[in-house]
Structures are given as structure tokens and as C-alpha cells.
Coordinates of C-alpha atoms and ligand atoms in Angstrom, one line a residue:
X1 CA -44.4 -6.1 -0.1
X2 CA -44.0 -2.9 -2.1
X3 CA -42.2 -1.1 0.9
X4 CA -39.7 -4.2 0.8
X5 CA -39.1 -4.2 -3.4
X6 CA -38.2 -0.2 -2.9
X7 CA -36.3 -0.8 0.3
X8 CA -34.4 -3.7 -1.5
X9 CA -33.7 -1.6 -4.7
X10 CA -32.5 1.5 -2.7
X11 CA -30.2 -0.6 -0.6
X12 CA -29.3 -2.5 -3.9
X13 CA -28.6 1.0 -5.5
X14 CA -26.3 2.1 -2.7
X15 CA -24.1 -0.4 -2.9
X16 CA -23.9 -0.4 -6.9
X17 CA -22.6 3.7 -6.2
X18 CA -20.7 3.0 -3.5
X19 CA -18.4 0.4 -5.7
X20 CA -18.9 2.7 -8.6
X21 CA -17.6 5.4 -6.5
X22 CA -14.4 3.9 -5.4
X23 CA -13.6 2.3 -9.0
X24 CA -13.6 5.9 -10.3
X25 CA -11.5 6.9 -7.4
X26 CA -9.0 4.1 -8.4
X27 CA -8.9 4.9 -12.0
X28 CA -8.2 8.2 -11.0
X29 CA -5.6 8.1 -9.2
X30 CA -3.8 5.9 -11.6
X31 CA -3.6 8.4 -14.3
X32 CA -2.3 11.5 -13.6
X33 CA -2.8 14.5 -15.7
X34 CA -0.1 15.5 -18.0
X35 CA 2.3 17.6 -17.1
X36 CA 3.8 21.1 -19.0
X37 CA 6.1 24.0 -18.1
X38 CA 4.1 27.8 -18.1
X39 CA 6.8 29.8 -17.2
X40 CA 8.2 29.1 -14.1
X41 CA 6.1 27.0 -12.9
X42 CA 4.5 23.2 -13.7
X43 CA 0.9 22.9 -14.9
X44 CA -1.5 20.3 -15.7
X45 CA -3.9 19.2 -18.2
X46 CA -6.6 22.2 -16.9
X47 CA -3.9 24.9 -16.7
X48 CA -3.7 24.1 -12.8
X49 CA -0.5 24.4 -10.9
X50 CA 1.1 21.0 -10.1
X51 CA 3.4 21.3 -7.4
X52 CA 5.8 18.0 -7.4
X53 CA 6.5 16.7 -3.8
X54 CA 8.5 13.6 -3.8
X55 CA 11.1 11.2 -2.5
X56 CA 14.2 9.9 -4.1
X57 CA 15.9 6.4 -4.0
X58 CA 19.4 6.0 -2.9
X59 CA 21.5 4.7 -5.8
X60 CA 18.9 1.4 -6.9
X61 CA 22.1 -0.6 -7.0
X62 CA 22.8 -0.4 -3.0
X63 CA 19.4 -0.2 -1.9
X64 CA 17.4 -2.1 -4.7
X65 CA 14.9 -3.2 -2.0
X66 CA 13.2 0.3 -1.0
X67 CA 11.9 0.3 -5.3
X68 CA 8.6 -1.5 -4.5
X69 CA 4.6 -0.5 -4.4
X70 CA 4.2 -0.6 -0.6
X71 CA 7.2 1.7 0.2
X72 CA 6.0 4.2 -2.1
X73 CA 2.6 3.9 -1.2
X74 CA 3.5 4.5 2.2
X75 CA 5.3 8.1 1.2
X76 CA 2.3 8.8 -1.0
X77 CA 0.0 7.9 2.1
X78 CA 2.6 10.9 3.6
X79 CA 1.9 13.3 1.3
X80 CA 4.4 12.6 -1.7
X81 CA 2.9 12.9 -5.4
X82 CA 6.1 11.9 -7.2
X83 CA 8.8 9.3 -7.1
X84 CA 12.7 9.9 -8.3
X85 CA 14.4 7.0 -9.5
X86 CA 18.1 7.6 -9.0
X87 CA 20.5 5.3 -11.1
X88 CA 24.2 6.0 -10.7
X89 CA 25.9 6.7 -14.3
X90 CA 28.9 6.0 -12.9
X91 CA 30.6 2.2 -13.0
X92 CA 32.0 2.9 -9.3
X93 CA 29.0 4.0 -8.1
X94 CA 26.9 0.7 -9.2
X95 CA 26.2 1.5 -12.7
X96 CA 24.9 -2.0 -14.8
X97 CA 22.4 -2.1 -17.6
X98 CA 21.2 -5.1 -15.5
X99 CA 19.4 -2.6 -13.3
X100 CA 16.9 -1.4 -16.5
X101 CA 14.7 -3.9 -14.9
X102 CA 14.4 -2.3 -11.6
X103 CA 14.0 1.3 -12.8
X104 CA 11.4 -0.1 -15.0
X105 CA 9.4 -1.7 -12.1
X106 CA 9.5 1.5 -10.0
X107 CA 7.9 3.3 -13.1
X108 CA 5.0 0.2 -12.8
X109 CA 4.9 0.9 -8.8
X110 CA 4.5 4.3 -9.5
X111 CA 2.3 4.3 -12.2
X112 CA -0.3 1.8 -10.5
X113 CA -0.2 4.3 -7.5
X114 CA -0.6 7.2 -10.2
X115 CA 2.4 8.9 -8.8
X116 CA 5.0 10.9 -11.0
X117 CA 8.3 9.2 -11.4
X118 CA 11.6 11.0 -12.5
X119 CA 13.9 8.9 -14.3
X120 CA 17.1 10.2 -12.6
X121 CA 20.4 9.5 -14.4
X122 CA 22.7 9.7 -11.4
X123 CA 26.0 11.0 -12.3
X124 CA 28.3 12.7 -9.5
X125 CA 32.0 11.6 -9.3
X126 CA 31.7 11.2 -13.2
X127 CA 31.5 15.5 -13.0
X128 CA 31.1 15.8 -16.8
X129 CA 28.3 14.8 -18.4
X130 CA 29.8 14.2 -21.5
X131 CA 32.5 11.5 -20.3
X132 CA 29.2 8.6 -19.7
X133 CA 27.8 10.3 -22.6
X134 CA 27.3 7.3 -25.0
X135 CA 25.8 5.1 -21.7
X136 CA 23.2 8.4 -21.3
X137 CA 21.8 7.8 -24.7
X138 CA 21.5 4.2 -24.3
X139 CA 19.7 4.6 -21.6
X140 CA 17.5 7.4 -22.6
X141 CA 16.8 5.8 -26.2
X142 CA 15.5 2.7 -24.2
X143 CA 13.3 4.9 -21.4
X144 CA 11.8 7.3 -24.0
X145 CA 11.0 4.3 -26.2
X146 CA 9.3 2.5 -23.7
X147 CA 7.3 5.1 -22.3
X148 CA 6.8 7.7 -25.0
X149 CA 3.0 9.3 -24.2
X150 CA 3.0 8.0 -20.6
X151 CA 1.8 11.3 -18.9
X152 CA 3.5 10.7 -15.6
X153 CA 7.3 10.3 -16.7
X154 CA 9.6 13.5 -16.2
X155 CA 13.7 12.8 -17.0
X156 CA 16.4 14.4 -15.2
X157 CA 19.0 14.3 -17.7
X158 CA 22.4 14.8 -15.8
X159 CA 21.9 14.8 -11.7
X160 CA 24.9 16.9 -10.8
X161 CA 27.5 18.1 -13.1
X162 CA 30.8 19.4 -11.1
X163 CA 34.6 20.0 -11.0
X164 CA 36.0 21.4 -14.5
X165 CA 32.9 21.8 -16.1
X166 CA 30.7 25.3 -17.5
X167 CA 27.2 25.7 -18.5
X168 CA 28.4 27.0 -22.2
X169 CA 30.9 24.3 -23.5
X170 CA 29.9 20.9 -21.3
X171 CA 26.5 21.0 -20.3
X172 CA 24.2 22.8 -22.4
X173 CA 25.6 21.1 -25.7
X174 CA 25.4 17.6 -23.7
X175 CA 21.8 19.1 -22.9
X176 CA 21.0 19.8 -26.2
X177 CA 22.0 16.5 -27.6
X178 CA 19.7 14.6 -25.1
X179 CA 16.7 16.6 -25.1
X180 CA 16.9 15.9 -29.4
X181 CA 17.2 12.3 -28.5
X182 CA 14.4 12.2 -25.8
X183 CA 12.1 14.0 -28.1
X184 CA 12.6 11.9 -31.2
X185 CA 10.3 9.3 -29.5
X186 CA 8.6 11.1 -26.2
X187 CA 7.4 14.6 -27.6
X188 CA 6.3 16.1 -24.7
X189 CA 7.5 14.8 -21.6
X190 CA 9.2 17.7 -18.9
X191 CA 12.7 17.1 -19.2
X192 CA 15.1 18.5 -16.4
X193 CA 18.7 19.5 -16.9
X194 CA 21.2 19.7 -13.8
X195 CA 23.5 23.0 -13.7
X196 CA 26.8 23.8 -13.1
X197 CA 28.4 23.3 -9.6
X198 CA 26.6 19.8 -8.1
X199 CA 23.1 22.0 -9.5
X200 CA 23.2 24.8 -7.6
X201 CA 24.1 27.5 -10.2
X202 CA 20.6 28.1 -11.7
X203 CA 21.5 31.8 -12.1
X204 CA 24.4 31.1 -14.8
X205 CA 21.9 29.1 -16.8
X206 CA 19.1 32.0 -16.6
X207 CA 21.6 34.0 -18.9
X208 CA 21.3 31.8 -21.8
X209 CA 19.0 29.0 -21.4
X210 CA 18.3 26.2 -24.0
X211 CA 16.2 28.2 -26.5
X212 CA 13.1 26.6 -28.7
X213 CA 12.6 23.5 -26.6
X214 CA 9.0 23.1 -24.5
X215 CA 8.8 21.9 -21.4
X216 CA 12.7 22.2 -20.1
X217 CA 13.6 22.6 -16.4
X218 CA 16.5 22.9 -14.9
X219 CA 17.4 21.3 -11.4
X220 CA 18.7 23.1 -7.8
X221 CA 19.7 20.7 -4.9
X222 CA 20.2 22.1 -1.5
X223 CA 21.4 20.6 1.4
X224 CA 20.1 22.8 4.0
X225 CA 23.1 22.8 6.7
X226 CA 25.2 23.9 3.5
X227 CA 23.4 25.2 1.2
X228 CA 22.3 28.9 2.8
X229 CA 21.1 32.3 1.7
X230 CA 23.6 32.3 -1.3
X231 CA 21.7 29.5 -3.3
X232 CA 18.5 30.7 -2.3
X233 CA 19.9 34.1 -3.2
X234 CA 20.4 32.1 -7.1
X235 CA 17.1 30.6 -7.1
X236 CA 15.2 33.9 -6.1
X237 CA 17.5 35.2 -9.5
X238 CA 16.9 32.9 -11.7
X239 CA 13.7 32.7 -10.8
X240 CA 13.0 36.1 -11.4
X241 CA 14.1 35.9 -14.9
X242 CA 11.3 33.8 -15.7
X243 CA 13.6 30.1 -15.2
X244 CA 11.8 27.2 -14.6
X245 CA 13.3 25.5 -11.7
X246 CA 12.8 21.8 -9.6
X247 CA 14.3 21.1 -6.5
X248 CA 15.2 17.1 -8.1
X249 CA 17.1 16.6 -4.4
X250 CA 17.1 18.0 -0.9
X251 CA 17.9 17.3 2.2
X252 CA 17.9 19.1 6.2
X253 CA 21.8 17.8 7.1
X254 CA 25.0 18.8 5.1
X255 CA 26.3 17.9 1.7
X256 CA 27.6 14.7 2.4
X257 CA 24.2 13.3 3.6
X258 CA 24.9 13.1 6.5
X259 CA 25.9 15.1 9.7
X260 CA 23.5 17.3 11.8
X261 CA 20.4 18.6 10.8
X262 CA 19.9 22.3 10.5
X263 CA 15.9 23.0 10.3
X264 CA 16.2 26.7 10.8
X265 CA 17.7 26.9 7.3
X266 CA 15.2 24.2 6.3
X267 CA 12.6 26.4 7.5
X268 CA 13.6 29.0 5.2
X269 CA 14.1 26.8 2.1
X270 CA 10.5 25.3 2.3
X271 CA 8.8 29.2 2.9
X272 CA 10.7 30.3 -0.6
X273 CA 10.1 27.0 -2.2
X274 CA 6.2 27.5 -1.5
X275 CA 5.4 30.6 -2.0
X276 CA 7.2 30.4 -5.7
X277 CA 5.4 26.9 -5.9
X278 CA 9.0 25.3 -6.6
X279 CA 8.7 21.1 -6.3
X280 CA 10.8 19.4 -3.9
X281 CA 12.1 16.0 -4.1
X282 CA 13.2 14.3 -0.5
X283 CA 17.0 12.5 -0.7
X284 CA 16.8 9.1 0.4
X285 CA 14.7 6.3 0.6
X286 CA 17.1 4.2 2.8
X287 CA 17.5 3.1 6.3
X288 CA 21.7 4.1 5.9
X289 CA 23.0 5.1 8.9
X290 CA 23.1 8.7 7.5
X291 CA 20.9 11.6 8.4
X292 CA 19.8 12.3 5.1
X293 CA 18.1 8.7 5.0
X294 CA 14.6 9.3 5.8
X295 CA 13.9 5.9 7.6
X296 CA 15.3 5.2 10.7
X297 CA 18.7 2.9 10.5
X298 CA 16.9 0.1 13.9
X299 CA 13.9 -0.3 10.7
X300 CA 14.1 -3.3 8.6
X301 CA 10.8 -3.1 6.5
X302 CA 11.5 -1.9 3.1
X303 CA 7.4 -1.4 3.0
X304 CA 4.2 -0.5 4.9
X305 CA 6.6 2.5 6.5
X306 CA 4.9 4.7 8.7
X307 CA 5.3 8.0 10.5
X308 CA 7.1 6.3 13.5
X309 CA 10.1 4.2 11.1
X310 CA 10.7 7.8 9.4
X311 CA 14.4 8.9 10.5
X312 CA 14.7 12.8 12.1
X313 CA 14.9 13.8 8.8
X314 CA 12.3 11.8 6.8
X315 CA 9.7 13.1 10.2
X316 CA 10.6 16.5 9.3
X317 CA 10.6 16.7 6.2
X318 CA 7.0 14.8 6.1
X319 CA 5.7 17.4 7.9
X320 CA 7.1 20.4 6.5
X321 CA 7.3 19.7 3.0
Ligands
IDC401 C1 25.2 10.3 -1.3 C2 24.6 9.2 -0.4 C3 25.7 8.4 0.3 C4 26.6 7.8 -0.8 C5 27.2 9.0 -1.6 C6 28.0 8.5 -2.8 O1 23.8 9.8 0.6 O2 25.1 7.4 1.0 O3 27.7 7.2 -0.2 O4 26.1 9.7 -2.2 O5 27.3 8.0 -3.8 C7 24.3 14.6 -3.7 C8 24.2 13.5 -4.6 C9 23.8 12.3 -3.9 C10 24.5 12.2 -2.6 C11 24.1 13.3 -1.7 C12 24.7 13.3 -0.3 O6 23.3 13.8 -5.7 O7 24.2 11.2 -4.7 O8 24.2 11.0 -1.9 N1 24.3 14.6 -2.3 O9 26.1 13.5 -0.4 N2 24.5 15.9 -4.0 C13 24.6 16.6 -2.9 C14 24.5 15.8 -1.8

């Protein structure tokens, strides 16, 4: 009878752990540590290098459907820590403040899959950050409101500034103006700035970057059939001089998204991009008939995804990332 009461209470105690033990695992992943810039590089809570690995939407006006739990759990399930939200600035490109609503449930997706999410104000054929300047603050006033002290948030500021546009006169005084309005309500949150020339020109900003601010980074994109030795050539630079720098979009084809995929140069960017512990951020999470897309164009679900719905790209990158 004894044998059975100790039997019982062992077997009783197991299971208690075992439940325990997967609760804590839950609540663990749902809170990720909080994030700051040391130098060039991301750290978290304990000082520990945090390198971001993530995938991007495609504009969340076109492809709205993808910005759910079980697509982004399937990329986390692959390996990806961090989500980027991308919301066009632009009017043309799909711009409505009726899509708040679905950048604010990818930050719930995300933050019940304790992933990182970057709040990615999209602008491209607007190549000034200033003219959809008054929309910007809008939208960062209402983001950095809502989730002030939420330690998985990063904001990318301005995606790609281009065409008539410097470092000195456009975007570090648009920069400056936003990170003041971010940090009136979310003190501490990394906030990333893009760079001159679609952000590829990390090495003019290394000459005079935004002074007294914490935890400022500033973005590259590559597109590796395009973008070659003489960006990396910029990032090894700027690096050097002590910039802090995210890769906020990549891709393996050419810079329009699409075309043929060049993983020798892809090869290269990853080998630089880990050995300086740089965070990558995959472009897209569609099924567009376009190579960057990382699902395959014959794949419908817009959840569950695994290895064998990934496109050429999205299996590449998955593994090489
Ligand atoms: C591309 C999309 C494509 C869309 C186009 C215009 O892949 O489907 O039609 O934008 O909105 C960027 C931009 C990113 C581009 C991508 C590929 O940040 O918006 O997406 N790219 O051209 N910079 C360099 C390349």
C-alpha cells in the first residue's frame, strides 16, 4: 500500500513538472528581453549579443493576409526571431490609416509568439522623407503611444530614402525630428534610420551620425544580384567606425525583386553579415510571382507554411541565414 501512495505521488509529481515546465517555456518565449545598441552591435537585458533574423511583409495593403500568428509562427518554427511590418507611406503604394489595425495585430501575433517586430514605415517612390512627413508623425505618435515599454518593438523610421535627397539637409533633420517624437512617449526602444541612396550609403552617415541619442541604428538593404562588393565595401566602412548597422531588407535576386537569383554574392553577404553579427531581415512574405517572394507563387495557404511551400529564395535563405 505504501509502495502504491509513493508510486502515485511520484507519478503525480511528474506530471505537475512536466506542465510546470512547459508553462515556463511559454511565458518565456512570450517576453523577449529588451533590446539596446553597444556599439555596433545589439544586446539584450544580460549584455548578450542579439542577433535579429527576420522576415518582412510585402506592403500589408496588397498582401494583408500573410500578417497572421500561424504564418509567422511557421518562419519562427524556421529559424526567424523577428518580424518587419512594412506599411507603404506612400498614397500610390496603399497608404490608409485604415490599415493601423493590421499593423497593430501583427505586433499581437508577434508578441504572443515572443518574436521582435519592426514597425516599418514603408516609403520608396515618395524618395524624401520629409514630403509624408506630417503622415510619419501621425503614425509614430499613435505606435509609440500604444506600445511605449513593450520590450520587443524596434521602429524603422524612413525604409529607403532616394533620388534628390542627402544625409545632411533631408534625412538626418527628418531623423532627428522623429527620434524626439518617438522618445517623448517610448524612451528606449531601438530606433532605425534608413540612409541615403534606397539605404545603401551607411558610410556617408558614419561621418556625422545623429549625436546624443541611445539606441539609433541605421539601415543597409542589399539585393544580392545588385548589390556587390561595393556596398559590402560601405558596410565593412562604416562598420569599422564604430556604426551601428541592421540589414531591415534583403533579398538573393536583383533590385526590383525579382529576376534571377545570384547565391554566390548571397554567399558572401551572409559570411560578412555573421561574422560582424549584422541582423538580417528576409523581403517578402508573399506568394507574388517574383523571386524575392519567399513562398512559392502554386501555394495558397497564407499559414502553417513549411519548408516545401518556401519559393527558391525563401529555401535559401532559410537555410543560409
Ligand atoms: C517591391 C516589391 C514589388 C512591388 C514594388 C513596388 O517586391 O512586388 O511591386 O516593391 O512597391 C526595395 C523596397 C521594396 C521593394 C523591393 C524590390 O524597399 O519595397 O519591393 N526593394 O524592388 N528596395 C530595394 C528593393
Amino acid at each position: 500500500m505504501k509502495k502504491k501512495i509513493i508510486l502515485f505521488s511520484v507519478f503525480t509529481a511528474m506530471i505537475l513538472t512536466g506542465a510546470l515546465g512547459i508553462r515556463a517555456a511559454v511565458s518565456q518565449a512570450a517576453k523577449p528581453s529588451p533590446l539596446q545598441v553597444r556599439g555596433t552591435r545589439i544586446v539584450n537585458a544580460s549584455g548578450k549579443t542579439i542577433t535579429l533574423k527576420g522576415v518582412s511583409t510585402h506592403g500589408i495593403a496588397w498582401y494583408p493576409q500573410y500578417v497572421n500568428k500561424s504564418c509567422f509562427q511557421s518562419f519562427k518554427k524556421m529559424g526567424a526571431n523577428t518580424v518587419r511590418l512594412a506599411f507603404y507611406s506612400d498614397d500610390a503604394a496603399g497608404y490608409s490609416k485604415s490599415l493601423y489595425k493590421k499593423v497593430e495585430e501583427g505586433i499581437q501575433a508577434a508578441t504572443d509568439l515572443g518574436m521582435y517586430v519592426v514597425i516599418d514605415w514603408h516609403i520608396l517612390s515618395d524618395g524624401n522623407p520629409k514630403t509624408n512627413q506630417k503622415k510619419a508623425k501621425e503614425f509614430f505618435t499613435h505606435f509609440s503611444k500604444k506600445y511605449a515599454g513593450k520590450s520587443n518593438i524596434l521602429y524603422e523610421i524612413c525604409n529607403e530614402p532616394n533620388g534628390n535627397v542627402t544625409w545632411e539637409k533631408d534625412i538626418k533633420p527628418y531623423a532627428s525630428q522623429m527620434i524626439s517624437l518617438i522618445r517623448k512617449y517610448d524612451k528606449k526602444a531601438i530606433i532605425i534610420v534608413g540612409t541615403p541612396t534606397w539605404s545603401q550609403d551607411v558610410d556617408i552617415v558614419a561621418q556625422n551620425p545623429i549625436k546624443n541619442q541611445k539606441n539609433i541604428m541605421y539601415a543597409l538593404h542589399f539585393y544580392a544580384a545588385t548589390h556587390k562588393d561595393w556596398i559590402r565595401d560601405k558596410l565593412k566602412k562604416a562598420n569599422q567606425s564604430g556604426l551601428p548597422i541592421l540589414v531591415t531588407e534583403f533579398s538573393i535576386c536583383d533590385a526590383s525583386g525579382n529576376g534571377a537569383l545570384d547565391t554566390k554574392e548571397a554567399g558572401k553577404w551572409m559570411k560578412l553579415l555573421k561574422k560582424y553579427k549584422i541582423g538580417r531581415i528576409a523581403w517578402n512574405i508573399s506568394n507574388k510571382n517574383e523571386t524575392s517572394a519567399l513562398i512559392k507563387s502554386s501555394c495558397q495557404k497564407t499559414g502553417n507554411i513549411k519548408k516545401g511551400d518556401l519559393s527558391k529564395s525563401g529555401k535559401w535563405i532559410m537555410k543560409n541565414w
